Amino acid sequence: RRPPRGGDNRRMIGRLTGVIAEKSPPQVLLDVNGVGYEVAVPMSSFYNLPDLGGRCTLLTHFVVREDAQQLFGFLTHDERSTFRQLVKISGVGPRTALAILSGLSVTELAGAVSRQEGGRLVKVPGIGKKTAERLLLELKDKLGADVTTTVGVHRAPPASADILNALLALGYSDKEAVAAVKQLPDGIAVGDGIRQALKLLAKS
């Protein structure tokens, strides 16, 4: 019996376990038994991925549209469930949700929602004042204050180009991304560089 058309495609791929073959933030190429899956990962997860050749498990959210199929990956259940809460909100697509979880950890987002701090959200690319207000309203009582995040950062080799590309992929302009990267110390690791650059952009 064939499944009904137009079903919930996002659950077709729920989890992937494999070896990290490539990292190009926010994209990761995960080799699963010889098949390479391109997965978009928020920086909250990206910071904690193992180095190239390392093995990891990503919880996934599969988005199927007429013009594209996109796979999003997360290290924790909290991140994926928060992502799914975000994409349910009008005006917030998967890319915007990815940008939100890259600029704020799940814990920070939950704190911003509980304190109704719209200012934290409008600094994320793609989030205007009205969308921020909608987010605060619809996420209230849906994000627990006790959410947890993965600890432990695996450092990657220094590469300012990777940091710049990650910021551009997250929706920041060339001018904003270049200005942020210029303020970073020489030799900084990619994960740390993206983290610091996002903090600088949030303050600007």
PDB file of N, CA and C in Angstrom, residues 24-26 43 95 98-99 125 160-181 194 197-198 201:
ATOM      1  N   SER A  24      32.003  22.634   6.088  1.00  0.00           N
ATOM      2  CA  SER A  24      31.956  23.939   5.443  1.00  0.00           C
ATOM      3  C   SER A  24      30.786  24.690   6.067  1.00  0.00           C
ATOM      4  N   PRO A  25      31.024  25.249   7.276  1.00  0.00           N
ATOM      5  CA  PRO A  25      29.933  25.788   8.077  1.00  0.00           C
ATOM      6  C   PRO A  25      29.006  26.711   7.275  1.00  0.00           C
ATOM      7  N   PRO A  26      27.683  26.502   7.430  1.00  0.00           N
ATOM      8  CA  PRO A  26      27.033  25.580   8.371  1.00  0.00           C
ATOM      9  C   PRO A  26      26.780  24.175   7.796  1.00  0.00           C
ATOM     10  N   MET A  43      25.110  26.545  14.331  1.00  0.00           N
ATOM     11  CA  MET A  43      26.402  26.694  14.997  1.00  0.00           C
ATOM     12  C   MET A  43      26.385  26.133  16.420  1.00  0.00           C
ATOM     13  N   ARG A  95      15.825  28.092   7.063  1.00  0.00           N
ATOM     14  CA  ARG A  95      17.089  28.847   7.075  1.00  0.00           C
ATOM     15  C   ARG A  95      17.106  29.884   8.187  1.00  0.00           C
ATOM     16  N   LEU A  98      17.605  28.132  11.400  1.00  0.00           N
ATOM     17  CA  LEU A  98      19.007  27.752  11.527  1.00  0.00           C
ATOM     18  C   LEU A  98      19.833  28.946  12.012  1.00  0.00           C
ATOM     19  N   ALA A  99      19.535  30.128  11.462  1.00  0.00           N
ATOM     20  CA  ALA A  99      20.254  31.334  11.862  1.00  0.00           C
ATOM     21  C   ALA A  99      19.986  31.686  13.326  1.00  0.00           C
ATOM     22  N   PRO A 125      19.824  37.655  11.294  1.00  0.00           N
ATOM     23  CA  PRO A 125      19.423  37.940   9.908  1.00  0.00           C
ATOM     24  C   PRO A 125      18.067  37.328   9.581  1.00  0.00           C
ATOM     25  N   SER A 160      40.095  31.813   8.364  1.00  0.00           N
ATOM     26  CA  SER A 160      39.194  32.959   8.361  1.00  0.00           C
ATOM     27  C   SER A 160      38.200  32.884   7.206  1.00  0.00           C
ATOM     28  N   ALA A 161      38.586  32.245   6.104  1.00  0.00           N
ATOM     29  CA  ALA A 161      37.682  32.113   4.962  1.00  0.00           C
ATOM     30  C   ALA A 161      36.461  31.279   5.344  1.00  0.00           C
ATOM     31  N   ASP A 162      36.679  30.211   6.123  1.00  0.00           N
ATOM     32  CA  ASP A 162      35.564  29.376   6.565  1.00  0.00           C
ATOM     33  C   ASP A 162      34.625  30.163   7.482  1.00  0.00           C
ATOM     34  N   ILE A 163      35.217  30.984   8.342  1.00  0.00           N
ATOM     35  CA  ILE A 163      34.413  31.802   9.253  1.00  0.00           C
ATOM     36  C   ILE A 163      33.576  32.790   8.444  1.00  0.00           C
ATOM     37  N   LEU A 164      34.208  33.423   7.463  1.00  0.00           N
ATOM     38  CA  LEU A 164      33.514  34.391   6.618  1.00  0.00           C
ATOM     39  C   LEU A 164      32.376  33.724   5.846  1.00  0.00           C
ATOM     40  N   ASN A 165      32.655  32.574   5.255  1.00  0.00           N
ATOM     41  CA  ASN A 165      31.630  31.858   4.486  1.00  0.00           C
ATOM     42  C   ASN A 165      30.462  31.432   5.364  1.00  0.00           C
ATOM     43  N   ALA A 166      30.760  31.043   6.597  1.00  0.00           N
ATOM     44  CA  ALA A 166      29.699  30.638   7.522  1.00  0.00           C
ATOM     45  C   ALA A 166      28.777  31.817   7.830  1.00  0.00           C
ATOM     46  N   LEU A 167      29.362  32.991   8.058  1.00  0.00           N
ATOM     47  CA  LEU A 167      28.557  34.183   8.355  1.00  0.00           C
ATOM     48  C   LEU A 167      27.693  34.564   7.161  1.00  0.00           C
ATOM     49  N   LEU A 168      28.272  34.466   5.962  1.00  0.00           N
ATOM     50  CA  LEU A 168      27.506  34.770   4.750  1.00  0.00           C
ATOM     51  C   LEU A 168      26.360  33.778   4.567  1.00  0.00           C
ATOM     52  N   ALA A 169      26.641  32.498   4.851  1.00  0.00           N
ATOM     53  CA  ALA A 169      25.613  31.462   4.710  1.00  0.00           C
ATOM     54  C   ALA A 169      24.485  31.652   5.712  1.00  0.00           C
ATOM     55  N   LEU A 170      24.795  32.296   6.835  1.00  0.00           N
ATOM     56  CA  LEU A 170      23.784  32.528   7.869  1.00  0.00           C
ATOM     57  C   LEU A 170      22.965  33.791   7.602  1.00  0.00           C
ATOM     58  N   GLY A 171      23.315  34.507   6.512  1.00  0.00           N
ATOM     59  CA  GLY A 171      22.487  35.642   6.121  1.00  0.00           C
ATOM     60  C   GLY A 171      23.068  37.024   6.357  1.00  0.00           C
ATOM     61  N   TYR A 172      24.291  37.095   6.905  1.00  0.00           N
ATOM     62  CA  TYR A 172      24.897  38.400   7.116  1.00  0.00           C
ATOM     63  C   TYR A 172      25.457  38.929   5.799  1.00  0.00           C
ATOM     64  N   SER A 173      25.527  40.259   5.657  1.00  0.00           N
ATOM     65  CA  SER A 173      26.035  40.858   4.429  1.00  0.00           C
ATOM     66  C   SER A 173      27.553  40.725   4.361  1.00  0.00           C
ATOM     67  N   ASP A 174      28.106  40.929   3.164  1.00  0.00           N
ATOM     68  CA  ASP A 174      29.566  40.898   3.003  1.00  0.00           C
ATOM     69  C   ASP A 174      30.236  41.894   3.943  1.00  0.00           C
ATOM     70  N   LYS A 175      29.676  43.089   3.986  1.00  0.00           N
ATOM     71  CA  LYS A 175      30.254  44.152   4.816  1.00  0.00           C
ATOM     72  C   LYS A 175      30.270  43.757   6.286  1.00  0.00           C
ATOM     73  N   GLU A 176      29.133  43.232   6.776  1.00  0.00           N
ATOM     74  CA  GLU A 176      29.037  42.837   8.186  1.00  0.00           C
ATOM     75  C   GLU A 176      29.994  41.695   8.499  1.00  0.00           C
ATOM     76  N   ALA A 177      30.037  40.690   7.608  1.00  0.00           N
ATOM     77  CA  ALA A 177      30.874  39.515   7.838  1.00  0.00           C
ATOM     78  C   ALA A 177      32.356  39.879   7.842  1.00  0.00           C
ATOM     79  N   VAL A 178      32.771  40.667   6.854  1.00  0.00           N
ATOM     80  CA  VAL A 178      34.184  41.066   6.762  1.00  0.00           C
ATOM     81  C   VAL A 178      34.597  41.895   7.976  1.00  0.00           C
ATOM     82  N   ALA A 179      33.727  42.823   8.386  1.00  0.00           N
ATOM     83  CA  ALA A 179      34.039  43.672   9.545  1.00  0.00           C
ATOM     84  C   ALA A 179      34.205  42.835  10.806  1.00  0.00           C
ATOM     85  N   ALA A 180      33.360  41.818  10.973  1.00  0.00           N
ATOM     86  CA  ALA A 180      33.439  40.962  12.163  1.00  0.00           C
ATOM     87  C   ALA A 180      34.705  40.114  12.146  1.00  0.00           C
ATOM     88  N   VAL A 181      35.033  39.538  10.984  1.00  0.00           N
ATOM     89  CA  VAL A 181      36.213  38.680  10.873  1.00  0.00           C
ATOM     90  C   VAL A 181      37.489  39.480  11.139  1.00  0.00           C
ATOM     91  N   ILE A 194      33.675  31.711  14.651  1.00  0.00           N
ATOM     92  CA  ILE A 194      32.263  31.929  14.315  1.00  0.00           C
ATOM     93  C   ILE A 194      31.506  32.386  15.556  1.00  0.00           C
ATOM     94  N   ALA A 197      32.492  35.972  16.295  1.00  0.00           N
ATOM     95  CA  ALA A 197      31.966  36.874  15.263  1.00  0.00           C
ATOM     96  C   ALA A 197      30.474  37.098  15.455  1.00  0.00           C
ATOM     97  N   LEU A 198      29.738  36.038  15.800  1.00  0.00           N
ATOM     98  CA  LEU A 198      28.297  36.178  16.032  1.00  0.00           C
ATOM     99  C   LEU A 198      28.021  37.077  17.230  1.00  0.00           C
ATOM    100  N   LEU A 201      28.583  40.647  16.042  1.00  0.00           N
ATOM    101  CA  LEU A 201      27.489  41.097  15.188  1.00  0.00           C
ATOM    102  C   LEU A 201      26.224  41.368  15.997  1.00  0.00           C
TER     103      LEU A 201
END
